[in-house]
Amino acid sequence: VPSVKAAEHYVIATDTTFAPFEFQDSSGNYVGIDMDLLAAIAEAEGFTYEIKPLGFAAAVQALESDQVDGAIAGMTITDARKASFDFSDNYYESGLQFAVAADSKITDLEGLRGKKIAVKTGTAGADLANKLKDDYNFTVVTFKDSANMYEDVLTGNSDATIEDAPVIAYAIKNGNLRLKLIGEKLETSQTGFAVKKGKNAELLAAFNRGLASLKSSGKYQSILDKYIGEDA
Ligand code: GLN
């Protein structure tokens, strides 16, 4: 009997909406930098997968508790997370930045002293707001997803939010989000695909191999250009 190895099938968790990394197009398909990279890598490496758009904190938690094989969610590679996860090579250089309502008079971090800051649970932005909290006398309020976090600033309940700068920039430009970025980009960070530490090494290796080949073929750059264009 010839042994025919079935293609591996993986379950991959992601955020609900985190454009330009993952979001639904008008037909309800998940698209974006993460989704297109994963699709191209899976095709090149010969594996299949299904996407579970759980939300960021839930995706991280599902990976930690072995309910999914991997997570791709514009996820920042941090030393703290490396204790629980193995990360792929960096595929996007990002950074955190505060944003306020488009008509706000606040222009920089100093202007945020004593203010209320909306953050998304479990994110690098939430960590940074909590780190600055005592020095700047912030009140930090948490949300499960970016949409509700932005909404809290738009309604004036929160004074500002902090999140990955390219995500806010994309929503301002393409989603008509009435916020503006203020101050400087606060931390530059790398973005990676994650598996649980010590597990799914084959999947991680396939991701890295596929990513490297997409980089050399130019496909990686064309995916970035498709979503971010000149600012990529
Ligand atoms: N890059 C941020 C992090 O990893 C936010 C990710 C997200 O909200 N999907 O914490």
CSV table of C-alpha atoms and ligand atoms in Angstrom, one decimal:
chain,number,residue,atom,x,y,z
A,1,VAL,CA,0.0,0.0,0.0
A,2,PRO,CA,1.6,3.3,-1.0
A,3,SER,CA,1.7,5.7,1.8
A,4,VAL,CA,0.1,8.9,0.7
A,5,LYS,CA,0.6,11.7,3.2
A,6,ALA,CA,-2.6,13.7,3.6
A,7,ALA,CA,-2.0,17.5,3.6
A,8,GLU,CA,-1.8,18.8,7.1
A,9,HIS,CA,-4.9,20.8,8.2
A,10,TYR,CA,-4.5,23.5,10.8
A,11,VAL,CA,-6.9,25.8,12.8
A,12,ILE,CA,-5.6,29.3,12.9
A,13,ALA,CA,-7.0,32.0,15.3
A,14,THR,CA,-7.2,35.7,14.4
A,15,ASP,CA,-8.7,39.0,15.5
A,16,THR,CA,-12.3,39.9,14.6
A,17,THR,CA,-11.3,43.1,12.7
A,18,PHE,CA,-7.8,44.5,12.6
A,19,ALA,CA,-7.5,46.1,9.1
A,20,PRO,CA,-5.2,46.1,7.2
A,21,PHE,CA,-4.2,42.8,8.8
A,22,GLU,CA,-7.5,41.0,8.9
A,23,PHE,CA,-11.0,42.2,8.0
A,24,GLN,CA,-14.0,41.0,6.0
A,25,ASP,CA,-14.5,42.1,2.4
A,26,SER,CA,-17.9,43.0,1.0
A,27,SER,CA,-18.6,39.2,0.4
A,28,GLY,CA,-17.7,38.4,4.0
A,29,ASN,CA,-14.3,36.8,3.2
A,30,TYR,CA,-11.4,37.4,5.5
A,31,VAL,CA,-8.8,39.4,3.7
A,32,GLY,CA,-5.8,41.6,4.7
A,33,ILE,CA,-2.0,41.3,5.0
A,34,ASP,CA,-2.2,38.4,7.5
A,35,MET,CA,-4.9,36.6,5.6
A,36,ASP,CA,-3.2,37.0,2.2
A,37,LEU,CA,0.2,36.0,3.5
A,38,LEU,CA,-1.2,32.9,5.2
A,39,ALA,CA,-3.1,31.9,2.0
A,40,ALA,CA,0.0,32.3,-0.2
A,41,ILE,CA,2.2,30.4,2.3
A,42,ALA,CA,-0.3,27.6,2.7
A,43,GLU,CA,-0.5,27.2,-1.0
A,44,ALA,CA,3.3,27.2,-1.4
A,45,GLU,CA,3.8,24.8,1.5
A,46,GLY,CA,0.9,22.5,0.7
A,47,PHE,CA,-1.2,22.7,3.9
A,48,THR,CA,-4.8,23.6,4.4
A,49,TYR,CA,-6.3,25.6,7.3
A,50,GLU,CA,-9.4,27.2,8.7
A,51,ILE,CA,-9.6,30.7,10.2
A,52,LYS,CA,-11.2,31.3,13.6
A,53,PRO,CA,-11.8,35.1,14.0
A,54,LEU,CA,-12.0,35.0,17.8
A,55,GLY,CA,-10.8,38.4,18.8
A,56,PHE,CA,-7.3,39.2,19.9
A,57,ALA,CA,-7.3,38.2,23.6
A,58,ALA,CA,-9.4,35.1,22.8
A,59,ALA,CA,-7.1,34.1,20.0
A,60,VAL,CA,-4.1,34.3,22.3
A,61,GLN,CA,-5.9,32.4,25.0
A,62,ALA,CA,-7.1,29.7,22.5
A,63,LEU,CA,-3.5,29.2,21.4
A,64,GLU,CA,-2.3,29.0,24.9
A,65,SER,CA,-4.9,26.4,25.8
A,66,ASP,CA,-4.3,24.3,22.7
A,67,GLN,CA,-7.6,24.9,21.1
A,68,VAL,CA,-6.0,26.2,17.9
A,69,ASP,CA,-2.7,25.4,16.1
A,70,GLY,CA,-1.6,28.9,15.4
A,71,ALA,CA,-2.5,32.6,15.6
A,72,ILE,CA,-2.0,35.4,13.2
A,73,ALA,CA,-3.4,38.7,14.3
A,74,GLY,CA,-1.0,41.5,13.7
A,75,MET,CA,0.6,40.1,16.9
A,76,THR,CA,3.6,41.9,18.3
A,77,ILE,CA,6.6,39.7,19.1
A,78,THR,CA,7.4,40.4,22.8
A,79,ASP,CA,9.7,38.8,25.3
A,80,ALA,CA,6.8,38.2,27.6
A,81,ARG,CA,4.9,36.3,24.9
A,82,LYS,CA,8.0,34.3,23.9
A,83,ALA,CA,7.6,32.5,27.3
A,84,SER,CA,4.4,30.9,26.0
A,85,PHE,CA,4.7,31.0,22.2
A,86,ASP,CA,7.2,30.4,19.4
A,87,PHE,CA,7.1,33.2,16.8
A,88,SER,CA,7.8,33.2,13.1
A,89,ASP,CA,10.2,35.6,11.5
A,90,ASN,CA,9.1,39.2,11.5
A,91,TYR,CA,6.7,40.1,8.6
A,92,TYR,CA,5.8,43.6,9.5
A,93,GLU,CA,7.5,46.5,11.4
A,94,SER,CA,4.9,48.3,13.4
A,95,GLY,CA,4.6,50.7,16.3
A,96,LEU,CA,2.2,52.1,18.9
A,97,GLN,CA,0.7,55.5,18.8
A,98,PHE,CA,-2.0,57.4,20.7
A,99,ALA,CA,-5.0,58.8,18.8
A,100,VAL,CA,-7.7,61.3,19.9
A,101,ALA,CA,-11.0,62.5,18.3
A,102,ALA,CA,-10.4,64.4,15.1
A,103,ASP,CA,-11.6,67.7,16.7
A,104,SER,CA,-9.7,67.2,20.0
A,105,LYS,CA,-7.2,69.9,21.1
A,106,ILE,CA,-4.8,67.3,22.5
A,107,THR,CA,-1.7,67.2,20.4
A,108,ASP,CA,0.9,65.1,22.4
A,109,LEU,CA,1.5,62.7,25.3
A,110,GLU,CA,1.7,65.6,27.8
A,111,GLY,CA,-1.8,66.6,26.8
A,112,LEU,CA,-3.0,63.2,28.0
A,113,ARG,CA,-2.1,63.7,31.6
A,114,GLY,CA,-5.1,62.7,33.8
A,115,LYS,CA,-7.1,61.5,30.8
A,116,LYS,CA,-9.1,58.4,30.1
A,117,ILE,CA,-7.5,56.0,27.7
A,118,ALA,CA,-9.4,53.2,25.8
A,119,VAL,CA,-7.4,50.1,25.1
A,120,LYS,CA,-7.9,46.6,23.7
A,121,THR,CA,-7.6,43.8,26.3
A,122,GLY,CA,-4.3,41.8,26.1
A,123,THR,CA,-2.6,44.0,23.5
A,124,ALA,CA,0.8,45.7,23.4
A,125,GLY,CA,-1.1,49.0,23.5
A,126,ALA,CA,-2.9,48.0,26.7
A,127,ASP,CA,0.4,47.1,28.2
A,128,LEU,CA,2.0,50.4,27.3
A,129,ALA,CA,-1.0,52.4,28.6
A,130,ASN,CA,-0.8,50.5,31.9
A,131,LYS,CA,2.9,51.1,32.1
A,132,LEU,CA,2.5,54.9,31.6
A,133,LYS,CA,-0.6,54.9,33.8
A,134,ASP,CA,1.0,56.1,37.1
A,135,ASP,CA,3.3,58.6,35.6
A,136,TYR,CA,0.5,60.2,33.5
A,137,ASN,CA,-2.4,59.6,35.9
A,138,PHE,CA,-4.4,57.7,33.2
A,139,THR,CA,-7.7,56.0,33.8
A,140,VAL,CA,-7.5,52.9,31.5
A,141,VAL,CA,-10.7,51.4,30.2
A,142,THR,CA,-10.6,48.1,28.3
A,143,PHE,CA,-12.5,46.8,25.3
A,144,LYS,CA,-12.5,43.5,23.4
A,145,ASP,CA,-12.2,44.9,19.9
A,146,SER,CA,-10.9,47.9,18.1
A,147,ALA,CA,-14.3,49.1,16.9
A,148,ASN,CA,-15.7,49.5,20.4
A,149,MET,CA,-12.5,51.1,21.6
A,150,TYR,CA,-12.6,53.7,18.8
A,151,GLU,CA,-16.3,54.3,19.5
A,152,ASP,CA,-15.6,55.1,23.2
A,153,VAL,CA,-13.3,57.9,22.0
A,154,LEU,CA,-15.7,59.1,19.3
A,155,THR,CA,-18.5,59.4,21.8
A,156,GLY,CA,-16.2,61.4,24.1
A,157,ASN,CA,-16.3,58.9,27.0
A,158,SER,CA,-12.6,58.2,26.6
A,159,ASP,CA,-10.1,61.0,25.6
A,160,ALA,CA,-7.7,58.8,23.6
A,161,THR,CA,-6.9,55.3,22.5
A,162,ILE,CA,-3.6,53.6,21.9
A,163,GLU,CA,-3.1,51.0,19.2
A,164,ASP,CA,-0.8,49.9,16.4
A,165,ALA,CA,-0.2,53.1,14.3
A,166,PRO,CA,-0.8,51.4,10.9
A,167,VAL,CA,-4.2,50.1,12.0
A,168,ILE,CA,-5.5,53.5,13.1
A,169,ALA,CA,-3.9,55.1,10.0
A,170,TYR,CA,-5.7,52.6,7.8
A,171,ALA,CA,-9.0,53.2,9.5
A,172,ILE,CA,-8.7,56.9,9.2
A,173,LYS,CA,-7.8,56.7,5.5
A,174,ASN,CA,-10.1,53.9,4.4
A,175,GLY,CA,-12.8,53.7,7.0
A,176,ASN,CA,-13.5,57.3,7.5
A,177,LEU,CA,-12.6,57.0,11.2
A,178,ARG,CA,-12.8,60.4,12.8
A,179,LEU,CA,-9.7,60.1,14.9
A,180,LYS,CA,-6.2,61.6,14.5
A,181,LEU,CA,-2.9,60.2,15.6
A,182,ILE,CA,-0.9,62.4,18.0
A,183,GLY,CA,2.7,62.5,19.3
A,184,GLU,CA,5.3,60.1,18.1
A,185,LYS,CA,5.3,56.5,17.4
A,186,LEU,CA,6.1,55.1,20.8
A,187,GLU,CA,7.6,51.7,20.3
A,188,THR,CA,8.7,50.0,17.1
A,189,SER,CA,7.8,46.4,17.1
A,190,GLN,CA,8.0,43.3,15.0
A,191,THR,CA,5.0,41.2,14.0
A,192,GLY,CA,4.9,37.5,13.9
A,193,PHE,CA,2.8,34.4,13.4
A,194,ALA,CA,2.7,32.3,16.6
A,195,VAL,CA,2.3,28.7,17.7
A,196,LYS,CA,2.3,27.4,21.2
A,197,LYS,CA,5.8,27.1,22.6
A,198,GLY,CA,7.3,23.7,21.6
A,199,LYS,CA,4.3,22.7,19.5
A,200,ASN,CA,3.5,22.7,15.8
A,201,ALA,CA,7.2,23.2,14.8
A,202,GLU,CA,6.4,21.9,11.3
A,203,LEU,CA,3.7,24.6,10.8
A,204,LEU,CA,6.1,27.3,12.1
A,205,ALA,CA,8.9,26.1,9.8
A,206,ALA,CA,6.5,26.0,6.8
A,207,PHE,CA,5.4,29.6,7.6
A,208,ASN,CA,9.0,30.8,7.7
A,209,ARG,CA,9.9,28.9,4.5
A,210,GLY,CA,6.9,30.2,2.7
A,211,LEU,CA,7.4,33.8,4.0
A,212,ALA,CA,11.0,33.7,2.8
A,213,SER,CA,10.0,32.5,-0.7
A,214,LEU,CA,7.2,35.2,-0.9
A,215,LYS,CA,9.8,37.8,0.0
A,216,SER,CA,12.2,36.7,-2.8
A,217,SER,CA,9.4,36.3,-5.4
A,218,GLY,CA,8.1,39.8,-4.8
A,219,LYS,CA,4.6,38.4,-3.7
A,220,TYR,CA,5.2,39.6,-0.1
A,221,GLN,CA,5.8,43.2,-1.3
A,222,SER,CA,2.7,43.1,-3.6
A,223,ILE,CA,0.5,42.0,-0.6
A,224,LEU,CA,1.8,44.9,1.4
A,225,ASP,CA,1.3,47.3,-1.5
A,226,LYS,CA,-2.2,46.1,-2.0
A,227,TYR,CA,-3.3,47.1,1.5
A,228,ILE,CA,-0.9,49.9,2.5
A,229,GLY,CA,0.4,51.2,-0.8
A,230,GLU,CA,3.0,54.0,-0.4
A,231,ASP,CA,3.1,53.9,3.3
A,232,ALA,CA,4.1,50.1,3.4
B,1,GLN,N1,0.0,44.3,17.8
B,1,GLN,C1,-0.8,44.3,19.0
B,1,GLN,C2,-0.4,43.2,19.9
B,1,GLN,O1,0.1,42.2,19.5
B,1,GLN,C3,-2.3,44.3,18.8
B,1,GLN,C4,-2.8,43.1,18.0
B,1,GLN,C5,-4.3,43.1,17.8
B,1,GLN,O2,-5.0,43.9,18.4
B,1,GLN,N2,-4.8,42.3,16.9
B,1,GLN,O3,-0.7,43.2,21.1
